[in-house]
PDB file of C-alpha atoms in Angstrom:
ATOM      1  CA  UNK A  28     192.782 131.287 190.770  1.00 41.00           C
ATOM      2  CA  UNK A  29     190.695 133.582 189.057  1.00 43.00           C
ATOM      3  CA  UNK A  30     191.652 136.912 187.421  1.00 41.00           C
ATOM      4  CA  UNK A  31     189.932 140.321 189.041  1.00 43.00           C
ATOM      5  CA  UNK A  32     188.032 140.561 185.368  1.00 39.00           C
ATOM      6  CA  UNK A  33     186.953 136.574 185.741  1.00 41.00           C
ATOM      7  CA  UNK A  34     185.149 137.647 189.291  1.00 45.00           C
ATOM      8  CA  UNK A  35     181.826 138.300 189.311  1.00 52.00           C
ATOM      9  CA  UNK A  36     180.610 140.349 192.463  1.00 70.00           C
ATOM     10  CA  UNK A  37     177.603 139.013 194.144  1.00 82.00           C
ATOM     11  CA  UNK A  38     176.758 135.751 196.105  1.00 89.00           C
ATOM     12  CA  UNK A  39     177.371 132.441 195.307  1.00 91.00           C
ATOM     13  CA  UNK A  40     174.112 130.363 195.261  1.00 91.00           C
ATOM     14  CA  UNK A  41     175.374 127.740 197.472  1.00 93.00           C
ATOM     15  CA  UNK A  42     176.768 129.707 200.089  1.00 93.00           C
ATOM     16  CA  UNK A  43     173.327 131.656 200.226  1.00 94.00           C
ATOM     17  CA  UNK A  44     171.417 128.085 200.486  1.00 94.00           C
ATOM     18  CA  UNK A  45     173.979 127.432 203.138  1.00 94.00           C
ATOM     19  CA  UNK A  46     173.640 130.469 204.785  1.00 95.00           C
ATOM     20  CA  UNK A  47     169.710 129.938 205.079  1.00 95.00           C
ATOM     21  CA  UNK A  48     169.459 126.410 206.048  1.00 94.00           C
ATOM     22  CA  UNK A  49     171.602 126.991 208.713  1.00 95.00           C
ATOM     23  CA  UNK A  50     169.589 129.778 210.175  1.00 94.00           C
ATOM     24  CA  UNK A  51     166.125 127.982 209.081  1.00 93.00           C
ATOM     25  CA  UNK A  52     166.139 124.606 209.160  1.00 91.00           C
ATOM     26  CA  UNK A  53     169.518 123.484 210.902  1.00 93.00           C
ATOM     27  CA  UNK A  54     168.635 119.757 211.038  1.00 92.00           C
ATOM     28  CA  UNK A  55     168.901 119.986 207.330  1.00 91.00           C
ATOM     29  CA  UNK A  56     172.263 121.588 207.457  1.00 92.00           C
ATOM     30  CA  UNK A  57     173.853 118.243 206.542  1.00 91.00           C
ATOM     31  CA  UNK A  58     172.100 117.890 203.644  1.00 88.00           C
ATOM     32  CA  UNK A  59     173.475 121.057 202.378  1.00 91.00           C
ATOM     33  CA  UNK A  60     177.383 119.792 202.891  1.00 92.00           C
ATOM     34  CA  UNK A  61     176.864 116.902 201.105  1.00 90.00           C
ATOM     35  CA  UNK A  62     175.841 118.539 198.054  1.00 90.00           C
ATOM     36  CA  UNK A  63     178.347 121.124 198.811  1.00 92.00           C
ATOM     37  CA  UNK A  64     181.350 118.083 197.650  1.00 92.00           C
ATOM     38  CA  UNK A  65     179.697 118.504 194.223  1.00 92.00           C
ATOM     39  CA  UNK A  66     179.778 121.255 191.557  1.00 92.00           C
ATOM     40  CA  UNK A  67     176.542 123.624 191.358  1.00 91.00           C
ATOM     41  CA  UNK A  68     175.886 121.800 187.672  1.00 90.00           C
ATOM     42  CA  UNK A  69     175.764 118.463 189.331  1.00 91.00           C
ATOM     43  CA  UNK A  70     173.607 119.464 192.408  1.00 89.00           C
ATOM     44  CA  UNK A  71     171.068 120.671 190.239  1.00 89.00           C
ATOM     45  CA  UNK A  72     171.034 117.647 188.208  1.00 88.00           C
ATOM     46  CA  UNK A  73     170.719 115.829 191.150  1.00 87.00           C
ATOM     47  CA  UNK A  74     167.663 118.062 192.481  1.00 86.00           C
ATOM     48  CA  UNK A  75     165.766 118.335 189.390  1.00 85.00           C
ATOM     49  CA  UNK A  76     166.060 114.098 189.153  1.00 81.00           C
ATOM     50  CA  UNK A  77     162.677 112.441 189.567  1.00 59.00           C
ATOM     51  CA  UNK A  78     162.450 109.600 191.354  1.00 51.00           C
ATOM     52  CA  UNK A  79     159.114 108.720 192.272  1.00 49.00           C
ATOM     53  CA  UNK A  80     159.543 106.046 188.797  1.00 51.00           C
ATOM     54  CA  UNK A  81     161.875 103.776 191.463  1.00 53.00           C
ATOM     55  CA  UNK A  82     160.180 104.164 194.128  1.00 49.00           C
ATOM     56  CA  UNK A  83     157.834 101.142 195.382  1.00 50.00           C
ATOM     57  CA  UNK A  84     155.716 102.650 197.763  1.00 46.00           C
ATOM     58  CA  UNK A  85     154.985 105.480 195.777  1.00 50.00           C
ATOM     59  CA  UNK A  86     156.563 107.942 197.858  1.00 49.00           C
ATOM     60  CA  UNK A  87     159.445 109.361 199.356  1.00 48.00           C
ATOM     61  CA  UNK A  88     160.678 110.966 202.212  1.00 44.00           C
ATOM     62  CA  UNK A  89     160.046 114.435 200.341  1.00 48.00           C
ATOM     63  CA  UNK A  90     156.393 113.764 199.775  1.00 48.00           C
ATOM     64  CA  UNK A  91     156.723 112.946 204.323  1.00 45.00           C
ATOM     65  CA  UNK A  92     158.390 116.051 205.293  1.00 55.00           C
ATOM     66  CA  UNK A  93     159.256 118.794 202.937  1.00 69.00           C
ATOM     67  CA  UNK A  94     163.026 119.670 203.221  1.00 83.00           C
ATOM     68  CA  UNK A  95     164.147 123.290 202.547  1.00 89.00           C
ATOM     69  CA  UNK A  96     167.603 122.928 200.781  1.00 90.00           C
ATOM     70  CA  UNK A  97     166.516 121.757 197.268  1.00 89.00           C
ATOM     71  CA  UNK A  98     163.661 123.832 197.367  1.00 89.00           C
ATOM     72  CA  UNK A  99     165.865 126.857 198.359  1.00 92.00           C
ATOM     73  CA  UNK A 100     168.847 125.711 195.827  1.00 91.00           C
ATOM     74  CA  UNK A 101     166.246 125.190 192.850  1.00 91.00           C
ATOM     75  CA  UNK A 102     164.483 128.312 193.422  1.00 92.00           C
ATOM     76  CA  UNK A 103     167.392 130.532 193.069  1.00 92.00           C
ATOM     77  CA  UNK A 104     168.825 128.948 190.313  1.00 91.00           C
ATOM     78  CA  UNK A 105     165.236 130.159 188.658  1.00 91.00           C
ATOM     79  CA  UNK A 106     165.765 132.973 190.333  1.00 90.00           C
ATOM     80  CA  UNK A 107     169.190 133.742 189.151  1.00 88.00           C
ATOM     81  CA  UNK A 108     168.591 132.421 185.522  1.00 87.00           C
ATOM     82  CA  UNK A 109     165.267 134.620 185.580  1.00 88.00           C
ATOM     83  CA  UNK A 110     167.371 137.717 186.683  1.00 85.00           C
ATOM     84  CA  UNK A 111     169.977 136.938 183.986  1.00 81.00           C
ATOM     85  CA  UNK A 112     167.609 136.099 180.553  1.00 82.00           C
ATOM     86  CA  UNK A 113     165.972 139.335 181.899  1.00 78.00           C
ATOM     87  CA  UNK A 114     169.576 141.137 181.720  1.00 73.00           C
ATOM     88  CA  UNK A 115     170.863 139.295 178.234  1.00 69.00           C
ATOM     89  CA  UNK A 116     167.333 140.627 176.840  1.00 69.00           C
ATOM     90  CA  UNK A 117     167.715 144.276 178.197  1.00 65.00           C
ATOM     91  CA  UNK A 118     171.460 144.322 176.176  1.00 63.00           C
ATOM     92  CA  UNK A 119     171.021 141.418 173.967  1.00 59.00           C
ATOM     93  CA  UNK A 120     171.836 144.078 170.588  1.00 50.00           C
ATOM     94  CA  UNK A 121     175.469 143.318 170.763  1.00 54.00           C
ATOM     95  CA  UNK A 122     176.129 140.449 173.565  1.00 56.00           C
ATOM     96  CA  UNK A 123     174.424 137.499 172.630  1.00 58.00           C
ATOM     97  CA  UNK A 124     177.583 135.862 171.981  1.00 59.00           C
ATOM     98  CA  UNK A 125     179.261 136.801 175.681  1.00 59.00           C
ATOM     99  CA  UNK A 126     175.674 135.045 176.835  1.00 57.00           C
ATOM    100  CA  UNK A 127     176.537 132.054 174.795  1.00 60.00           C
ATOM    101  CA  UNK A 128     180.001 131.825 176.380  1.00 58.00           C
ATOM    102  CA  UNK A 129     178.360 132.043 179.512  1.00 58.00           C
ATOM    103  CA  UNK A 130     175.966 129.614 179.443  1.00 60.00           C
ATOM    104  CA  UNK A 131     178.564 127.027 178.077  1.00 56.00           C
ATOM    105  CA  UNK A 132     180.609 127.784 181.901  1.00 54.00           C
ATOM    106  CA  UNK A 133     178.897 125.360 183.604  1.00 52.00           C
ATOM    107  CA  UNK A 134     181.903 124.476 186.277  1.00 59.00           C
ATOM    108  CA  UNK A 135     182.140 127.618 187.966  1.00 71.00           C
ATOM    109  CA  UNK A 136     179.954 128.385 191.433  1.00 78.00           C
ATOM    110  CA  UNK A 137     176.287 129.861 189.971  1.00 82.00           C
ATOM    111  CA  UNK A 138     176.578 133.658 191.589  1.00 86.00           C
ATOM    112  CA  UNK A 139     173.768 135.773 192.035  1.00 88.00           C
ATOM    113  CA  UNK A 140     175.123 139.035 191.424  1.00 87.00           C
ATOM    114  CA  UNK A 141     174.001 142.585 193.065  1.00 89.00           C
ATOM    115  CA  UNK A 142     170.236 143.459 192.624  1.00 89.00           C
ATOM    116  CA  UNK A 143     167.862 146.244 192.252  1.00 90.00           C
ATOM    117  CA  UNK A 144     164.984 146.349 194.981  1.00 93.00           C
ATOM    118  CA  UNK A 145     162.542 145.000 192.396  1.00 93.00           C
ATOM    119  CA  UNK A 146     164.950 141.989 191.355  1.00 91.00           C
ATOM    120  CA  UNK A 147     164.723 141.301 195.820  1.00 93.00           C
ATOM    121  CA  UNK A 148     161.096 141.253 195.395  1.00 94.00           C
ATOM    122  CA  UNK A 149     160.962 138.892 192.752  1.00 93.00           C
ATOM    123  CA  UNK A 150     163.158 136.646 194.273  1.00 93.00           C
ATOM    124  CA  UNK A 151     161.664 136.866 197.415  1.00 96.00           C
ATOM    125  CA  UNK A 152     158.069 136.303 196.128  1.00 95.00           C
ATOM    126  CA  UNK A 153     159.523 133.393 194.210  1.00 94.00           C
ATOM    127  CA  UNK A 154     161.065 131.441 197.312  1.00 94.00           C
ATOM    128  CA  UNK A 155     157.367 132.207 199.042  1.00 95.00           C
ATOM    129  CA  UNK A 156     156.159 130.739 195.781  1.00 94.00           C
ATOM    130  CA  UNK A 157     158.114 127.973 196.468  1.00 93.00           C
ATOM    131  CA  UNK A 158     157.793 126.911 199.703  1.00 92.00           C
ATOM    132  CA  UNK A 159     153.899 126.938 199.674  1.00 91.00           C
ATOM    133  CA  UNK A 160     154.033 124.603 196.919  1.00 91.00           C
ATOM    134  CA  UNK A 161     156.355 122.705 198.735  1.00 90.00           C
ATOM    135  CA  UNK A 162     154.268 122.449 201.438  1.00 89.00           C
ATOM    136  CA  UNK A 163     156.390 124.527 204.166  1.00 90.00           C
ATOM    137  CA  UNK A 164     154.483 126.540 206.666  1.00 92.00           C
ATOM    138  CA  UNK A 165     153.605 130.471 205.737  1.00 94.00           C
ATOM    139  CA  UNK A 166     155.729 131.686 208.774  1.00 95.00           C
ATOM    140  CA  UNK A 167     159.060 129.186 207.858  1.00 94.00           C
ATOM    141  CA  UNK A 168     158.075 130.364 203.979  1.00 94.00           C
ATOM    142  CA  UNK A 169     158.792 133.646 204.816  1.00 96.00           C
ATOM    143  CA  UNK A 170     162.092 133.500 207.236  1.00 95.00           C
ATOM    144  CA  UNK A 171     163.392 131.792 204.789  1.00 95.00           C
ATOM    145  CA  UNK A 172     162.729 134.157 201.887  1.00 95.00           C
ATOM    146  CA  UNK A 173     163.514 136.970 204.198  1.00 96.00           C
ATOM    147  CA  UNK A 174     166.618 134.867 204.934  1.00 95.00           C
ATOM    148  CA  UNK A 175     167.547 135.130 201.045  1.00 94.00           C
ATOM    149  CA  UNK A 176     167.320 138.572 200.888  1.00 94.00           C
ATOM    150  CA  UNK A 177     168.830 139.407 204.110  1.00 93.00           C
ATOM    151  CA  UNK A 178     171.862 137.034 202.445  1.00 92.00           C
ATOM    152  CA  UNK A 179     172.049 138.822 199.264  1.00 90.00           C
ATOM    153  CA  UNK A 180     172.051 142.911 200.447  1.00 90.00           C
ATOM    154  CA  UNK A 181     173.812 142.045 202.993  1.00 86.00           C
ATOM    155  CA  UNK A 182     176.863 140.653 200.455  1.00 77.00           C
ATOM    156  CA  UNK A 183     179.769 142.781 200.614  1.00 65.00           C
ATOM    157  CA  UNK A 184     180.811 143.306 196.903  1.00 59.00           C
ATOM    158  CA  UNK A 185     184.486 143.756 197.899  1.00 55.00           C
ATOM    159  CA  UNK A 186     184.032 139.884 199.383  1.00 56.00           C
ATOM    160  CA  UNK A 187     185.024 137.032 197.485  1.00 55.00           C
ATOM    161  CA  UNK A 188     182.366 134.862 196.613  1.00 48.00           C
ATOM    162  CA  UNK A 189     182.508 131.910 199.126  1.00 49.00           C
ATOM    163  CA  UNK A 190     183.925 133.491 202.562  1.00 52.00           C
ATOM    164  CA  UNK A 191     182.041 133.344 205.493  1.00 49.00           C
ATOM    165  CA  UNK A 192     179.933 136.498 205.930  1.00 48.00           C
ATOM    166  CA  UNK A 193     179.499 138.092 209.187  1.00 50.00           C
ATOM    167  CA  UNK A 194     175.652 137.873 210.054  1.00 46.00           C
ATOM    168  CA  UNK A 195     175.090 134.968 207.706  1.00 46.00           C
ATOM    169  CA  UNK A 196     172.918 133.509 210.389  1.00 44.00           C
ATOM    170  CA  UNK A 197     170.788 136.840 211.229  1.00 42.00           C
ATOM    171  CA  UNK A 198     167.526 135.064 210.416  1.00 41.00           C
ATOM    172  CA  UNK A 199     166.102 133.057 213.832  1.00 42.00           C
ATOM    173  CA  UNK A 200     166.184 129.585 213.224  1.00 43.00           C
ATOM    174  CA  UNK A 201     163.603 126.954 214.189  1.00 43.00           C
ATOM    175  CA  UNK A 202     162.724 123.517 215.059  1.00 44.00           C
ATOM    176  CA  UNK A 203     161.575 120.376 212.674  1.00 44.00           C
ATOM    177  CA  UNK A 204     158.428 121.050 214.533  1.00 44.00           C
ATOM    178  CA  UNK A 205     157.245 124.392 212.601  1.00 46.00           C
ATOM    179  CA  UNK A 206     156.954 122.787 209.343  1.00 43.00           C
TER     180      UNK A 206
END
């Protein structure tokens, strides 16, 4: 259990990815639970893996039909790092050594902590980003970034990361068909 100075208020990435899926793309929402067994370090490992080197036909079921949980779970861990070197930089004087402790907790949920209206807009403009490239359709795009932001002002800071939040599926969900 964690000490009340260990806590960090905010939302935890995965619960927000959760969250979303759920709401956007619910066929997906298995995906999600089986990378929820495994820490946040390892699901990202496992995201950011390429494997188009073992695969024979020279393309996978990603390239088919683009799924929304690792493109969600990868964009806010850019998101949160983005948010956090911006941070570290703003009061990086006398704290670059609590940064460096930091960074070496790697076991611990990722949490997106409480942001400014500009930080929402970033991170919403960065899951857009995202899911263009990723080839989702403009109108899924944006439910889901809305989605994220909906998920993170709508955190209750007196919450411990990780409960259920009421509303977490505000955002209308849709079928495989809208992609």
């Amino acid at each position: 259990m964690t000490s009340p100075s260990e806590q960090i208020a905010g939302v935890r990435v995965r619960d927000l990815v959760r969250d979303v899926v759920a709401a956007c793309a619910p066929e997906e929402v298995v995906v999600v639970d089986g990378l929820l067994r495994q820490s946040d370090a390892e699901v990202l490992a496992r995201l950011r893996r390429r494997r188009g080197d073992r695969d024979p036909l020279g393309f996978g079921l990603a390239d088919i039909v683009p799924l929304v949980a690792p493109v969600l779970w990868l964009t806010l861990e850019r998101a949160r790092e983005r948010i956090a070197q911006n941070l570290v930089e703003g009061a990086s004087r006398g704290s670059s050594t609590l940064w460096r402790r930091m960074l070496r907790r790697r076991s611990a949920p990722e949490v997106i902590p409480p942001l400014s209206r500009e930080q929402q807009r970033l991170v919403h403009g960065m899951v857009l980003d995202a899911g263009g490239e990723a080839g989702l359709s403009p109108d899924l795009a944006r439910r889901i970034a809305d989605g994220v932001v909906a998920g993170l002002v709508l955190a209750d800071p007196d919450e411990e990361p990780g409960e259920p939040r009421e509303g977490a599926e505000a955002v209308p969900g849709d079928g495989p068909g809208e992609r």
